[in-house]
Coordinates of C-alpha atoms in Angstrom, one line a residue:
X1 CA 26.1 8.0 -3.6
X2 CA 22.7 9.1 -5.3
X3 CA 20.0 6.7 -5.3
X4 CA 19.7 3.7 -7.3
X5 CA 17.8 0.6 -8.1
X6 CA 19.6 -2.0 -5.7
X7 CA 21.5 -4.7 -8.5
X8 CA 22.9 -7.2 -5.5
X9 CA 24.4 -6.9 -2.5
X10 CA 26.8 -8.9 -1.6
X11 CA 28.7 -8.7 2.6
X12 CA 32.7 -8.8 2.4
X13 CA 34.4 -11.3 4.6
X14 CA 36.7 -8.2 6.1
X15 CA 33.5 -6.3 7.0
X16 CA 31.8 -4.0 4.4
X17 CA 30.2 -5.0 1.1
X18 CA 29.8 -4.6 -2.8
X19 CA 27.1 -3.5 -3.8
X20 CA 25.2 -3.6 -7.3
X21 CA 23.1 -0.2 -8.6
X22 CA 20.9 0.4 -11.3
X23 CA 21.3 4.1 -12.3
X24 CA 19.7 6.1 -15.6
X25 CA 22.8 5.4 -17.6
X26 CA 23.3 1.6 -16.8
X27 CA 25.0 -0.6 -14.3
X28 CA 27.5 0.5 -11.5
X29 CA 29.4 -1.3 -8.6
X30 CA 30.5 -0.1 -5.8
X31 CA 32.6 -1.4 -2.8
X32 CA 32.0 -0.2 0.9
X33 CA 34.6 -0.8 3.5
X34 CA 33.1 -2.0 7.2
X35 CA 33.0 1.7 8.2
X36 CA 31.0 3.0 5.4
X37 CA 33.9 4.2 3.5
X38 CA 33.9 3.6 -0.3
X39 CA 33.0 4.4 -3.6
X40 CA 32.3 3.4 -7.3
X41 CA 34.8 1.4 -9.1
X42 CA 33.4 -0.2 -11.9
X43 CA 30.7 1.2 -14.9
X44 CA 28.9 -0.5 -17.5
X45 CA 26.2 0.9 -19.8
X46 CA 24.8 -2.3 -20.0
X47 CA 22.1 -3.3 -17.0
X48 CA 24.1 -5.7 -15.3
X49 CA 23.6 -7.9 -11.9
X50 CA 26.3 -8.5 -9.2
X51 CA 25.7 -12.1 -8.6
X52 CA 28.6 -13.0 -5.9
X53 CA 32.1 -11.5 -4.6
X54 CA 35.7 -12.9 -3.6
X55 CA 38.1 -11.3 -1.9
X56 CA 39.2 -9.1 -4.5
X57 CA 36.4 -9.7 -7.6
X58 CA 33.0 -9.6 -7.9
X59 CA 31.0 -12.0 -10.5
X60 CA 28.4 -10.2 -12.7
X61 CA 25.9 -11.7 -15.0
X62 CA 26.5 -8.8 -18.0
X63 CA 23.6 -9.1 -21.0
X64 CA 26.0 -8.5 -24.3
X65 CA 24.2 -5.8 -26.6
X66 CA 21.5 -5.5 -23.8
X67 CA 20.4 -9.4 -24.5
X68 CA 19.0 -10.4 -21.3
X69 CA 17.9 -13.7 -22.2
X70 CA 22.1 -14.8 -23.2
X71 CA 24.1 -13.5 -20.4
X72 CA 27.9 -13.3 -20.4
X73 CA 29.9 -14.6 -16.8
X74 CA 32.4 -10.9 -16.3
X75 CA 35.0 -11.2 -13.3
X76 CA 36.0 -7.5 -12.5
X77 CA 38.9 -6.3 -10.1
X78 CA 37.5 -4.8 -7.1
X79 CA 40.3 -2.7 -6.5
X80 CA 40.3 -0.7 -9.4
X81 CA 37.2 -2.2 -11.5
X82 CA 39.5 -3.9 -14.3
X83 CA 37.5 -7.0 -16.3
X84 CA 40.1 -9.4 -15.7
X85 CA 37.7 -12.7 -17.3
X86 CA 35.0 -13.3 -18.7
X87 CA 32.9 -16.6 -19.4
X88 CA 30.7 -16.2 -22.7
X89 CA 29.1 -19.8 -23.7
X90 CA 29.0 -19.2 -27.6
X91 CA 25.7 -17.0 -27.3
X92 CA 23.6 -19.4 -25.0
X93 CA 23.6 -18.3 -21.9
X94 CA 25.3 -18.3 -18.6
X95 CA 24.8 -16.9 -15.3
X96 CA 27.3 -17.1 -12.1
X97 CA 26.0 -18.6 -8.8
X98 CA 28.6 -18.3 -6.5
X99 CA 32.1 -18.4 -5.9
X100 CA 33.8 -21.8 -4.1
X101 CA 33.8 -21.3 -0.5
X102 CA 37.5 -23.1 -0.4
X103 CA 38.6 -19.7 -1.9
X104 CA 40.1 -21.0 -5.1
X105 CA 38.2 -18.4 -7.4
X106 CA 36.2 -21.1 -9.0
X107 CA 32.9 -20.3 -10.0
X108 CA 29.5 -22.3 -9.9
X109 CA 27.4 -21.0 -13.2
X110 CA 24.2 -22.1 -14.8
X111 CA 24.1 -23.2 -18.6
X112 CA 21.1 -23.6 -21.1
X113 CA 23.6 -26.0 -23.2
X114 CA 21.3 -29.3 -23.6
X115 CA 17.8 -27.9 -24.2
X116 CA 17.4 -27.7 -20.1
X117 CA 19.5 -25.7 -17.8
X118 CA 22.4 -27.2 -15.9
X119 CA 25.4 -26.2 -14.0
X120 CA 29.2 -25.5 -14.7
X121 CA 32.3 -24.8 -12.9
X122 CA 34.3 -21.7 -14.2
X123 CA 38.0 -21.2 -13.2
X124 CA 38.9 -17.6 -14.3
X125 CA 42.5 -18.1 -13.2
X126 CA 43.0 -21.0 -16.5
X127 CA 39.3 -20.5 -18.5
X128 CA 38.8 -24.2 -17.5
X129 CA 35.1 -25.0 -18.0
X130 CA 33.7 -28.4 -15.6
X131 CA 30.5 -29.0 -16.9
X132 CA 28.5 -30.8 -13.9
X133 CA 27.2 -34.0 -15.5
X134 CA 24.4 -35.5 -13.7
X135 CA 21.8 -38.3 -15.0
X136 CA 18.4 -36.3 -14.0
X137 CA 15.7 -35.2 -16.1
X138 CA 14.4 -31.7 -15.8
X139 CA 16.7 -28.3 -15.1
X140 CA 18.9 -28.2 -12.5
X141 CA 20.2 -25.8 -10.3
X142 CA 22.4 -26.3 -7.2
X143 CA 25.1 -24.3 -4.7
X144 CA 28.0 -25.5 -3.3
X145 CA 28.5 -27.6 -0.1
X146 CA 30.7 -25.5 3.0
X147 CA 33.6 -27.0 2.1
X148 CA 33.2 -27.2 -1.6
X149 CA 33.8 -30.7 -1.9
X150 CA 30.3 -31.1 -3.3
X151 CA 27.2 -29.4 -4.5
X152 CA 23.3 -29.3 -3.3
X153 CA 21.1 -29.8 -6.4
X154 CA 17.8 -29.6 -7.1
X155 CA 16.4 -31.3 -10.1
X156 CA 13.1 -29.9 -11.2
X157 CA 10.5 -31.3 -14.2
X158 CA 6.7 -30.8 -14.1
X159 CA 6.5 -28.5 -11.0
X160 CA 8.4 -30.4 -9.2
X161 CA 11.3 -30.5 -7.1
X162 CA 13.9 -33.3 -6.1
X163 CA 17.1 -32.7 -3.9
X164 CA 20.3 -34.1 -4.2
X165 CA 23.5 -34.3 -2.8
X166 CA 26.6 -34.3 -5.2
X167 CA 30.1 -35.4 -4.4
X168 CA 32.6 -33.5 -6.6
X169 CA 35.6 -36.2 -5.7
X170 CA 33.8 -39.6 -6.8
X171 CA 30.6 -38.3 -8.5
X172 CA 28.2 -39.9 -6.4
X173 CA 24.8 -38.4 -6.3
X174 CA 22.4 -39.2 -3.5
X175 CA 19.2 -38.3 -3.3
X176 CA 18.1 -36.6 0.2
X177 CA 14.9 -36.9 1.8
X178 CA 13.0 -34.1 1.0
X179 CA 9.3 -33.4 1.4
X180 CA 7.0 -33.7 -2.1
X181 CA 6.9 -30.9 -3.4
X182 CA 8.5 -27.5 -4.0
X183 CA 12.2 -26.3 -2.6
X184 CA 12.1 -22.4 -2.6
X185 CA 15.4 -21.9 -0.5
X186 CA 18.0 -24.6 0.6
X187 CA 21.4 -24.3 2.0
X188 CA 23.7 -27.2 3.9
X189 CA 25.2 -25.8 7.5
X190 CA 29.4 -27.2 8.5
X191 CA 27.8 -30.0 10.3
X192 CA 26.0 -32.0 7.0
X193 CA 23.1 -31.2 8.1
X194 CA 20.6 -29.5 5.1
X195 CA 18.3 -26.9 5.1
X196 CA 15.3 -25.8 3.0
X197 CA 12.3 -23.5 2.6
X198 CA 9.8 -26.6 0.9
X199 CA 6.3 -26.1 0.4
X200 CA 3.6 -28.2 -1.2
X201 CA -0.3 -28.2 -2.5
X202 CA -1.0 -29.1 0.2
X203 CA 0.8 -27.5 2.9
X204 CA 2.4 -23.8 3.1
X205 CA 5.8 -23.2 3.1
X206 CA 8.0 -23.9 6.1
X207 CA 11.4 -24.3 7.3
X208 CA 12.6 -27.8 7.4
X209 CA 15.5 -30.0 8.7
X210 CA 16.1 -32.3 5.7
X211 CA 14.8 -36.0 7.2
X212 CA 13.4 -34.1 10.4
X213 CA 10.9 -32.0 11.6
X214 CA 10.1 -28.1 11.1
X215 CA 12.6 -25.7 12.4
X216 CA 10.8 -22.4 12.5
X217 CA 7.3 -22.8 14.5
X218 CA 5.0 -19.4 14.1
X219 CA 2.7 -18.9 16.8
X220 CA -1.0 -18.9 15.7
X221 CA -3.4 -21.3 14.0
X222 CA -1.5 -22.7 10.7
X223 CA -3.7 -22.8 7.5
X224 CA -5.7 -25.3 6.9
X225 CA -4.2 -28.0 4.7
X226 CA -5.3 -28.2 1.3
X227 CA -5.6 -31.3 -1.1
X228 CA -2.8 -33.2 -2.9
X229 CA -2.1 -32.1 -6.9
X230 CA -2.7 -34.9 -9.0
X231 CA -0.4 -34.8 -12.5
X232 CA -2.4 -35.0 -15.5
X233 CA -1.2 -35.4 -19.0
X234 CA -2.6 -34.4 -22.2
X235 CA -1.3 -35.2 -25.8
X236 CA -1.1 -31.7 -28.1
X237 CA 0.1 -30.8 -31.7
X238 CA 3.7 -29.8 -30.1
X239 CA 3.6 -32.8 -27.7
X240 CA 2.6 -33.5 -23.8
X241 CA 1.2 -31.4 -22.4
X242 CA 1.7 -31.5 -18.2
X243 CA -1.6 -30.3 -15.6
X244 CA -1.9 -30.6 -12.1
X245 CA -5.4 -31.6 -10.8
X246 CA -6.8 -30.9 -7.8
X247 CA -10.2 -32.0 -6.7
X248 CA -12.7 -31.7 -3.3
X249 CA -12.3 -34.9 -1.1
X250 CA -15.7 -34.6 -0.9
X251 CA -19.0 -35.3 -3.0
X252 CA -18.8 -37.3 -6.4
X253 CA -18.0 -36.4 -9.9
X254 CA -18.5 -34.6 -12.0
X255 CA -17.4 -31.5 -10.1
X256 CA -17.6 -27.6 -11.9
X257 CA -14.5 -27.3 -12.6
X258 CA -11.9 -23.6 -12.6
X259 CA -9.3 -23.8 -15.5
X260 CA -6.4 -21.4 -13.9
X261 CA -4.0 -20.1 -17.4
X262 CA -0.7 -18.3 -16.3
X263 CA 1.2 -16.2 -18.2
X264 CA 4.3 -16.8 -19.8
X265 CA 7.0 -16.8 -21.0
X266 CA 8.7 -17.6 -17.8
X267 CA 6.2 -18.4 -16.0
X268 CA 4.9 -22.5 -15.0
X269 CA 2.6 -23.5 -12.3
X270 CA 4.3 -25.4 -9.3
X271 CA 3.3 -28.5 -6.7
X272 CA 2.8 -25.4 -4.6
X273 CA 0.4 -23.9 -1.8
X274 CA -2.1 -21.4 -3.0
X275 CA -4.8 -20.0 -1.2
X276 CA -6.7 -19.2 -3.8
X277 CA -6.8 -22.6 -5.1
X278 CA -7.2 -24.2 -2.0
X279 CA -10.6 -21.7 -1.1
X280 CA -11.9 -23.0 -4.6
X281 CA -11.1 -26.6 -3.6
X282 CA -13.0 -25.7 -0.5
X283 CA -16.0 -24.1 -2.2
X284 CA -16.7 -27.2 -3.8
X285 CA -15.1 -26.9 -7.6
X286 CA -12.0 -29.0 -9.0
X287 CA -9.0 -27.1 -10.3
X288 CA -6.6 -27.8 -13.4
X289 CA -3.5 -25.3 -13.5
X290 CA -1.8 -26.2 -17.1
X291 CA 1.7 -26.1 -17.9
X292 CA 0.9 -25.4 -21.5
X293 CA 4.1 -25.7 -23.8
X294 CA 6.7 -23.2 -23.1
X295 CA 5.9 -23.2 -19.6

């Protein structure tokens, strides 16, 4: 195949893998056999992403009418590249996860349905739609436990993250142990035990047994820790406004302080190590990161 802008990868259970390509005139997917055997079989001219694959379909997160920002769920054939489902939710927005490990076809999808985004469960087969009702604040995201009879979640509001573990069966939620801070990465292994790339203000990321210790040790010195982000809240024309606050551990008030403004529209400042900030902190100056509105 020519080259192309890589659109997700995704390894088969059978060996091989389906593969996701950005080309000049849109979107293709194409499906390798474990010996490098394969081709295209499906084309859009819209700039799709392969998000997951089954057996024998592939979930892509397709923008309607080239509207990123409102994706449609489509399920296409692998063996001949036939849409055989797809999951629009009225215009808002929806974007597949992954497929149930139990190999039922279901589907784990993110929704922007109540203001925040949340999670759903998608079964092509019927069109049944499970929305995931959980009583957090902030958005959530989440994948599914090994033997799908629950999900991981991660709640996140003001640059911060919380983990959870959801049961499917009897809906309880329990919260896991997880360091203060930010979750990058997470995953949970057969044996229960949970995962996660966490990182903090004050510490860098790292690999960590959730309720234990580090599991991934570099050699060399470690950075020098940093100091804890205060939250700070301010009261604006559009409502709160959230800040994090971090200031020397040394000398007295007042201290100069950097104001650090992120771009947008995406974008918000996290409970997160930077080494920028944390030089600054050094140097002797406080720093306020604001999550303006629309962060």
């Amino acid at each position: 195949l020519a080259p192309a802008y890589e659109k997700g990868i995704v390894t088969r259970r059978g060996g091989g893998a389906v593969v996701g390509r950005d080309v000049d005139d849109g979107f293709e997917l194409a499906v390798a056999s474990a010996d490098g055997l394969g081709g295209v079989v499906y084309r859009s001219p819209e700039h799709a992403r392969l998000l997951d694959a089954d057996d024998d379909v592939a979930a892509i997160s397709h923008p309607p009418d080239g509207d990123l920002f409102h994706p449609i769920v489509r399920i296409v054939d692998l063996s001949d590249g036939r849409i055989v489902a797809e999951l629009d939710d009225q215009g808002l927005g929806v974007t597949p996860i992954a497929f149930s490990p139990a190999r039922d076809r279901r589907l784990l999808a993110t929704h922007s349905r109540h203001d925040r985004k949340g999670l759903l469960i998608w079964s092509p087969d019927t069109d049944a739609v499970q929305e995931v009702v959980v009583d957090l604040d902030g958005d959530v995201r989440g994948i599914w436990l090994p033997d799908a009879s629950g999900l991981l979640l991660v709640s996140s509001l003001d640059g911060r993250d919380v983990l959870y573990k959801l049961d499917l069966g009897s809906g309880s939620l329990d919260r896991l142990d997880a360091p203060c801070g930010v979750v990058d990465e997470y995953s949970a292994r057969d044996d229960g035990t949970v995962y996660a790339l966490v990182e903090s203000s004050v510490e860098p990321p790292r690999i960590v047994e959730i309720g234990g210790e580090p599991i991934v040790v570099f050699d060399g010195e470690p950075p020098a820790p940093s100091v804890p982000a205060e939250d700070v809240y301010g009261n604006g024309p559009a409502g709160r406004v959230h800040a994090f606050l971090q200031r020397p551990d040394v000398g007295s008030a007042p201290f100069p302080t950097v104001f650090v403004l992120h771009g947008g529209p995406t974008v918000q400042d996290l409970d997160e190590y930077l080494p920028l900030t944390a030089a600054l902190v050094d140097a002797g100056y406080a720093v306020v990161r604001v999550n303006y509105r629309g962060s």
